[in-house]
Short mmCIF file of C-alpha atoms in Angstrom, two decimals:
data_model
loop_
_atom_site.label_atom_id
_atom_site.label_comp_id
_atom_site.label_asym_id
_atom_site.label_seq_id
_atom_site.Cartn_x
_atom_site.Cartn_y
_atom_site.Cartn_z
CA MET A 417 179.36 37.32 95.91
CA MET A 418 180.47 40.31 93.90
CA LYS A 419 180.77 38.21 90.78
CA ARG A 420 177.30 36.78 91.27
CA SER A 421 175.82 40.31 91.68
CA THR A 422 177.61 41.53 88.62
CA LEU A 423 176.36 38.55 86.67
CA TRP A 424 172.80 39.16 87.87
CA ILE A 425 172.92 42.84 86.91
CA GLY A 426 174.34 41.91 83.55
CA CYS A 427 171.56 39.40 82.95
CA ALA A 428 168.91 41.89 84.02
CA ALA A 429 170.32 44.53 81.71
CA GLN A 430 170.39 42.06 78.85
CA LEU A 431 166.79 41.11 79.56
CA LEU A 432 165.73 44.75 79.54
CA LEU A 433 167.54 45.32 76.27
CA THR A 434 165.89 42.26 74.79
CA LEU A 435 162.45 43.37 75.95
CA ALA A 436 163.01 46.89 74.64
CA SER A 437 164.17 45.50 71.34
CA ALA A 438 161.17 43.19 71.14
CA HIS A 439 158.84 46.10 71.84
CA ALA A 440 160.58 48.17 69.22
CA GLN A 441 159.98 45.44 66.70
CA THR A 442 156.45 44.47 67.62
CA GLY A 443 154.80 47.08 69.84
CA SER A 444 151.91 46.58 72.21
CA PRO A 445 148.45 46.23 70.66
CA ALA A 446 146.82 47.19 73.96
CA LYS A 447 148.78 50.43 74.21
CA GLY A 448 148.22 51.01 70.53
CA GLN A 449 144.48 50.76 71.03
CA MET A 450 144.65 53.40 73.75
CA ILE A 451 146.63 55.70 71.51
CA PHE A 452 144.30 55.07 68.58
CA GLU A 453 141.23 55.83 70.68
CA SER A 454 142.62 59.07 72.07
CA ARG A 455 144.35 60.48 68.99
CA CYS A 456 143.60 58.75 65.69
CA VAL A 457 139.88 58.65 66.46
CA ALA A 458 139.72 62.37 65.78
CA CYS A 459 139.58 61.52 62.10
CA HIS A 460 139.44 57.73 61.81
CA ASN A 461 137.16 54.83 62.67
CA LEU A 462 138.00 51.23 62.14
CA ASP A 463 135.03 50.37 59.95
CA THR A 464 133.63 53.62 58.57
CA ASN A 465 135.14 56.45 56.56
CA ARG A 466 135.08 59.80 58.34
CA VAL A 467 137.42 62.75 57.86
CA GLY A 468 140.01 60.05 57.26
CA PRO A 469 139.52 56.60 55.77
CA ALA A 470 138.56 53.51 57.76
CA LEU A 471 141.67 51.87 59.18
CA GLY A 472 140.50 48.46 60.33
CA THR A 473 141.87 46.73 57.24
CA VAL A 474 144.64 49.16 56.42
CA VAL A 475 147.41 46.63 57.04
CA GLY A 476 147.98 44.88 53.74
CA ARG A 477 145.74 47.27 51.81
CA VAL A 478 146.97 49.16 48.76
CA ALA A 479 147.46 52.81 49.70
CA GLY A 480 144.79 55.26 48.67
CA LYS A 481 142.24 52.58 47.86
CA ALA A 482 139.83 52.33 50.78
CA PRO A 483 136.38 51.91 49.23
CA ASP A 484 134.20 55.01 48.99
CA TYR A 485 136.82 57.36 50.44
CA LEU A 486 137.92 60.45 48.53
CA TYR A 487 141.70 60.70 48.89
CA SER A 488 144.04 63.54 48.13
CA PRO A 489 145.36 63.23 44.57
CA ALA A 490 148.78 62.36 45.95
CA LEU A 491 147.63 59.46 48.09
CA GLY A 492 145.09 58.37 45.52
CA ALA A 493 147.94 57.93 43.07
CA ALA A 494 150.07 55.93 45.50
CA ALA A 495 150.57 52.27 44.75
CA HIS A 496 152.42 50.87 47.73
CA VAL A 497 150.93 48.35 50.13
CA TRP A 498 150.51 49.36 53.75
CA SER A 499 153.05 47.06 55.31
CA ARG A 500 154.20 47.48 58.88
CA ASP A 501 157.26 49.42 57.77
CA LYS A 502 155.26 51.67 55.45
CA LEU A 503 152.82 52.47 58.23
CA LEU A 504 155.69 53.29 60.59
CA ALA A 505 157.17 55.57 57.95
CA TRP A 506 153.78 57.20 57.41
CA LEU A 507 153.22 57.89 61.08
CA THR A 508 156.76 59.24 61.35
CA ASN A 509 156.31 61.73 58.53
CA PRO A 510 153.41 61.33 56.09
CA GLU A 511 154.65 64.09 53.83
CA SER A 512 158.01 62.44 53.44
CA LEU A 513 156.44 59.15 52.39
CA VAL A 514 153.77 60.63 50.11
CA PRO A 515 154.47 64.26 49.19
CA GLY A 516 151.28 66.23 48.74
CA GLN A 517 149.16 64.04 51.01
CA ALA A 518 146.65 65.66 53.36
CA MET A 519 147.43 64.33 56.84
CA GLY A 520 149.28 66.92 58.87
CA TYR A 521 149.51 64.74 61.94
CA ARG A 522 152.54 62.75 63.08
CA VAL A 523 153.08 60.34 65.93
CA ASP A 524 156.25 61.67 67.50
CA MET A 525 157.37 58.83 69.75
CA PRO A 526 158.77 55.70 68.06
CA GLU A 527 157.26 53.47 70.75
CA ASP A 528 153.83 54.97 70.14
CA ARG A 529 154.14 54.33 66.41
CA GLN A 530 155.09 50.73 67.05
CA ASP A 531 152.12 50.33 69.36
CA VAL A 532 149.62 51.84 66.92
CA VAL A 533 150.85 49.65 64.08
CA ALA A 534 150.79 46.60 66.35
CA TYR A 535 147.18 47.41 67.20
CA LEU A 536 146.14 47.83 63.59
CA ALA A 537 147.91 44.61 62.65
CA SER A 538 146.17 42.75 65.45
CA LEU A 539 142.66 43.53 64.29
CA PRO A 540 140.57 40.68 62.97
CA ARG A 541 139.66 41.22 59.36
CA LYS A 542 135.97 40.83 60.07
CA THR A 543 135.86 44.05 62.14
CA THR A 544 136.08 46.12 59.04
CA SER A 545 133.71 46.49 56.18
CA LYS A 546 135.49 49.22 54.25
CA MET B 934 125.01 62.76 85.91
CA LYS B 935 121.90 64.71 86.77
CA SER B 936 123.43 66.51 89.73
CA VAL B 937 126.40 67.53 87.64
CA VAL B 938 124.11 68.84 84.96
CA GLN B 939 122.07 70.69 87.54
CA THR B 940 125.27 72.23 88.80
CA LEU B 941 125.99 73.37 85.29
CA VAL B 942 122.81 75.37 85.17
CA SER B 943 122.57 76.72 88.69
CA PRO B 944 121.59 80.42 88.77
CA THR B 945 125.18 81.38 89.38
CA SER B 946 126.27 79.10 86.63
CA ILE B 947 123.71 80.51 84.23
CA ALA B 948 124.92 84.00 84.93
CA SER B 949 128.52 82.99 84.46
CA ARG B 950 127.62 81.06 81.35
CA ARG B 951 125.94 84.09 79.88
CA ALA B 952 129.02 86.08 80.67
CA PHE B 953 131.14 83.32 79.23
CA MET B 954 129.05 83.10 76.09
CA GLY B 955 129.38 86.81 75.69
CA ARG B 956 133.11 86.56 75.95
CA THR B 957 133.39 83.63 73.58
CA GLY B 958 131.12 85.38 71.15
CA LYS B 959 133.62 88.18 71.03
CA LEU B 960 136.44 85.72 70.82
CA SER B 961 134.87 84.07 67.83
CA ALA B 962 134.57 87.39 66.10
CA VAL B 963 138.16 88.15 66.96
CA ALA B 964 139.19 84.74 65.71
CA VAL B 965 137.43 85.34 62.42
CA ALA B 966 139.10 88.70 62.08
CA MET B 967 142.43 87.27 63.04
CA LEU B 968 142.11 84.44 60.61
CA ALA B 969 140.45 86.13 57.71
CA GLY B 970 141.77 89.64 57.99
CA LYS B 971 145.46 88.99 57.89
CA ASP B 972 146.66 89.82 54.45
CA ALA B 973 150.14 89.01 55.67
CA LEU B 974 148.95 85.51 56.25
CA ALA B 975 148.32 85.05 52.59
CA GLN B 976 151.69 86.46 51.72
CA GLY B 977 155.09 85.17 52.59
CA MET B 978 154.13 81.59 53.34
CA GLY B 979 155.65 80.38 50.11
CA GLY B 980 155.62 76.67 49.51
CA ASP B 981 154.09 76.03 52.90
CA MET B 982 150.79 77.64 51.93
CA ALA B 983 149.38 74.65 50.08
CA LYS B 984 150.29 72.40 52.97
CA ASP B 985 148.74 74.78 55.47
CA VAL B 986 145.54 74.93 53.43
CA SER B 987 145.51 71.16 53.35
CA ILE B 988 145.77 70.98 57.14
CA LEU B 989 143.10 73.63 57.55
CA ASN B 990 140.79 71.63 55.32
CA VAL B 991 141.26 68.56 57.50
CA ALA B 992 140.41 70.77 60.49
CA LEU B 993 137.36 72.04 58.63
CA GLY B 994 136.31 68.45 58.04
CA LEU B 995 136.51 67.85 61.78
CA GLU B 996 134.38 70.92 62.46
CA HIS B 997 131.76 69.85 59.91
CA GLU B 998 131.63 66.48 61.61
CA ALA B 999 131.37 67.98 65.11
CA ILE B 1000 128.53 70.30 64.07
CA ASN B 1001 126.63 67.36 62.62
CA ALA B 1002 127.37 65.13 65.60
CA TYR B 1003 125.80 67.69 67.91
CA GLN B 1004 122.94 68.06 65.42
CA LEU B 1005 122.36 64.31 65.56
CA GLY B 1006 122.44 64.46 69.35
CA ALA B 1007 120.08 67.40 69.52
CA GLY B 1008 117.69 65.83 67.04
CA SER B 1009 117.77 62.39 68.61
CA GLY B 1010 115.34 63.22 71.36
CA LEU B 1011 117.80 61.65 73.78
CA LEU B 1012 119.06 64.91 75.27
CA GLN B 1013 116.99 66.64 77.90
CA LYS B 1014 117.28 70.21 78.96
CA PRO B 1015 119.62 71.61 80.20
CA VAL B 1016 122.04 69.18 78.56
CA LEU B 1017 120.43 69.97 75.23
CA ASP B 1018 121.19 73.66 75.72
CA VAL B 1019 124.83 72.90 76.45
CA ALA B 1020 125.07 70.73 73.33
CA VAL B 1021 123.60 73.50 71.20
CA ARG B 1022 126.01 75.93 72.82
CA PHE B 1023 128.99 73.72 71.93
CA GLN B 1024 127.65 73.29 68.41
CA ALA B 1025 127.67 77.07 68.08
CA ASP B 1026 131.37 77.07 68.95
CA HIS B 1027 132.05 74.57 66.19
CA LYS B 1028 130.06 76.68 63.75
CA ALA B 1029 132.25 79.65 64.65
CA HIS B 1030 135.34 77.50 64.10
CA ARG B 1031 133.93 76.38 60.75
CA ASP B 1032 133.26 79.92 59.60
CA ALA B 1033 136.72 81.06 60.63
CA LEU B 1034 138.39 78.16 58.87
CA ILE B 1035 136.38 78.67 55.68
CA ALA B 1036 137.28 82.35 55.65
CA THR B 1037 140.94 81.56 56.15
CA ILE B 1038 141.10 78.87 53.49
CA GLN B 1039 139.43 81.18 51.01
CA LYS B 1040 141.75 84.03 51.98
CA MET B 1041 144.68 81.76 51.23
CA GLY B 1042 143.26 80.87 47.84
CA GLY B 1043 142.14 77.40 48.76
CA THR B 1044 138.82 75.65 48.33
CA PRO B 1045 137.07 74.76 51.58
CA VAL B 1046 136.03 71.15 51.89
CA MET B 1047 132.26 70.79 51.64
CA GLU B 1048 129.98 69.58 54.39
CA LYS B 1049 128.43 66.18 53.77
CA LYS B 1050 124.80 65.25 54.29
CA LEU B 1051 123.59 64.66 57.84
CA ASP B 1052 122.81 61.04 56.92
CA ASP B 1053 126.42 60.50 55.91
CA TYR B 1054 127.63 61.67 59.30
CA ALA B 1055 124.98 59.57 61.00
CA LYS B 1056 126.27 56.49 59.23
CA ALA B 1057 129.93 57.26 59.85
CA LEU B 1058 129.34 58.00 63.53
CA LYS B 1059 126.95 55.08 63.96
CA ALA B 1060 124.21 57.33 65.29
CA ASP B 1061 121.80 54.41 65.16
CA THR B 1062 123.64 52.87 68.12
CA LEU B 1063 122.90 55.84 70.42
CA ARG B 1064 120.38 54.70 73.01
CA ASN B 1065 120.38 57.34 75.73
CA GLN B 1066 121.79 60.67 76.80
CA GLY B 1067 124.97 59.07 78.11
CA ASP B 1068 125.67 57.52 74.71
CA VAL B 1069 125.34 60.92 73.04
CA LEU B 1070 127.60 62.59 75.57
CA ASP B 1071 130.13 59.78 75.26
CA LEU B 1072 130.25 60.20 71.49
CA ALA B 1073 130.67 63.95 71.86
CA ALA B 1074 133.42 63.52 74.45
CA ARG B 1075 135.31 61.10 72.22
CA LEU B 1076 135.09 63.45 69.26
CA GLU B 1077 136.17 66.44 71.36
CA LEU B 1078 139.14 64.54 72.78
CA GLY B 1079 140.18 63.48 69.33
CA ALA B 1080 139.88 67.05 68.10
CA ILE B 1081 142.01 68.34 70.97
CA ASN B 1082 144.77 65.91 70.14
CA ALA B 1083 144.43 66.54 66.42
CA TYR B 1084 144.72 70.31 66.76
CA LEU B 1085 147.65 70.06 69.14
CA GLY B 1086 149.25 67.45 66.92
CA VAL B 1087 149.19 69.55 63.75
CA ILE B 1088 150.67 72.67 65.34
CA PRO B 1089 154.25 71.71 64.38
CA ALA B 1090 153.16 71.04 60.81
CA PHE B 1091 151.98 74.58 60.10
CA GLY B 1092 154.32 76.77 58.12
CA SER B 1093 152.62 79.84 59.58
CA LYS B 1094 153.03 80.63 63.26
CA ASP B 1095 149.75 82.55 63.13
CA LEU B 1096 147.94 79.41 62.05
CA ALA B 1097 149.76 77.37 64.67
CA LYS B 1098 148.44 79.78 67.30
CA VAL B 1099 144.94 79.46 65.90
CA ALA B 1100 145.20 75.68 66.17
CA GLY B 1101 146.12 76.13 69.82
CA ARG B 1102 143.08 78.33 70.38
CA LEU B 1103 140.80 75.85 68.69
CA ALA B 1104 142.26 73.10 70.88
CA ALA B 1105 141.52 75.22 73.94
CA ASP B 1106 137.84 75.46 72.97
CA GLU B 1107 137.67 71.70 72.42
CA THR B 1108 139.32 71.15 75.80
CA LEU B 1109 136.61 73.22 77.43
CA HIS B 1110 133.97 71.08 75.73
CA PHE B 1111 135.70 67.84 76.67
CA THR B 1112 136.04 68.87 80.29
CA VAL B 1113 132.37 69.76 80.64
CA LEU B 1114 131.27 66.56 78.89
CA THR B 1115 133.58 64.44 81.04
CA ASN B 1116 132.14 66.08 84.15
CA ALA B 1117 128.59 65.51 82.96
CA LEU B 1118 129.38 61.85 82.38
CA GLY B 1119 130.70 61.59 85.93
CA ARG B 1120 134.13 60.56 84.76
CA PRO B 1121 137.35 61.43 86.57
CA LEU B 1122 139.71 64.11 85.46
CA PRO B 1123 142.78 62.97 83.50
CA ALA B 1124 145.17 61.24 85.86
CA GLY B 1125 148.09 63.57 85.36
CA ALA B 1126 149.40 66.69 83.73
CA LEU B 1127 150.26 66.89 80.03
CA SER B 1128 147.66 64.30 79.12
CA PHE B 1129 146.60 66.07 75.92
CA GLY B 1130 148.50 66.15 72.67
CA ALA B 1131 151.10 63.58 73.63
#
């Protein structure tokens, strides 16, 4: 009986670790949408430029190149592509990734960053025009 | 929504609002003085100053947008009194924020970001999709919530503690706006504590 309980607890722990690891790697688009709509929306829309550039097609886009948006010189000169890892690095510390950029905001919690990036990556391309 | 709005402008409420407006009017003046009058602010910030100016300019962009969002709402014909009066009142707060931020940026040797044309804000905010008073209030509430979280979120990024405090005060004003708008929309209060700035 004891062995069976121990085995069960071990399996449950392994499952939790696996789920946590999966979340860390992929994030939750639904949670990311909630975070986007309560925080990022201060400056960003998905399909129009506001204080910040439109983000609907940011995944896979070359940094600093959203049409019709006036970037800081630093970000305008950037040449990297917004991959998942680059976006995670940006949300962790924008200044570290692109010194001289203009966004003073960070997403503190790693899980929240994963969720936001998962949301942005989940968006259909047709939702964005810019 | 109507009953909530009527509550907002009950005689008692009007009196308290006048008192409140008087107080916030003074606060705005104090804020301007605090922001623009601190020579020490423009000294001793070293390499952080350019970054602080950059953050302030993003904040100024938010205030420009908020002023124009309320202008679009007020000019839409969708807001009836007394909601219209409240919107104009909140717009005045954002104008005070704008003036304080411009003064501070200039004091620090920076160049304040310029306001865009009203049509540009209308396009960016999709003003053509606003159909009724609730739509306008919903847009305002979303912008105010975003501003709260933005101001709280940039506090750690400021090199100057004085500016960090100012960001907190700006967030407090936006929280007041958001709370009133949420009430007017008949929406529940946030479910728990520490819901802002997470």
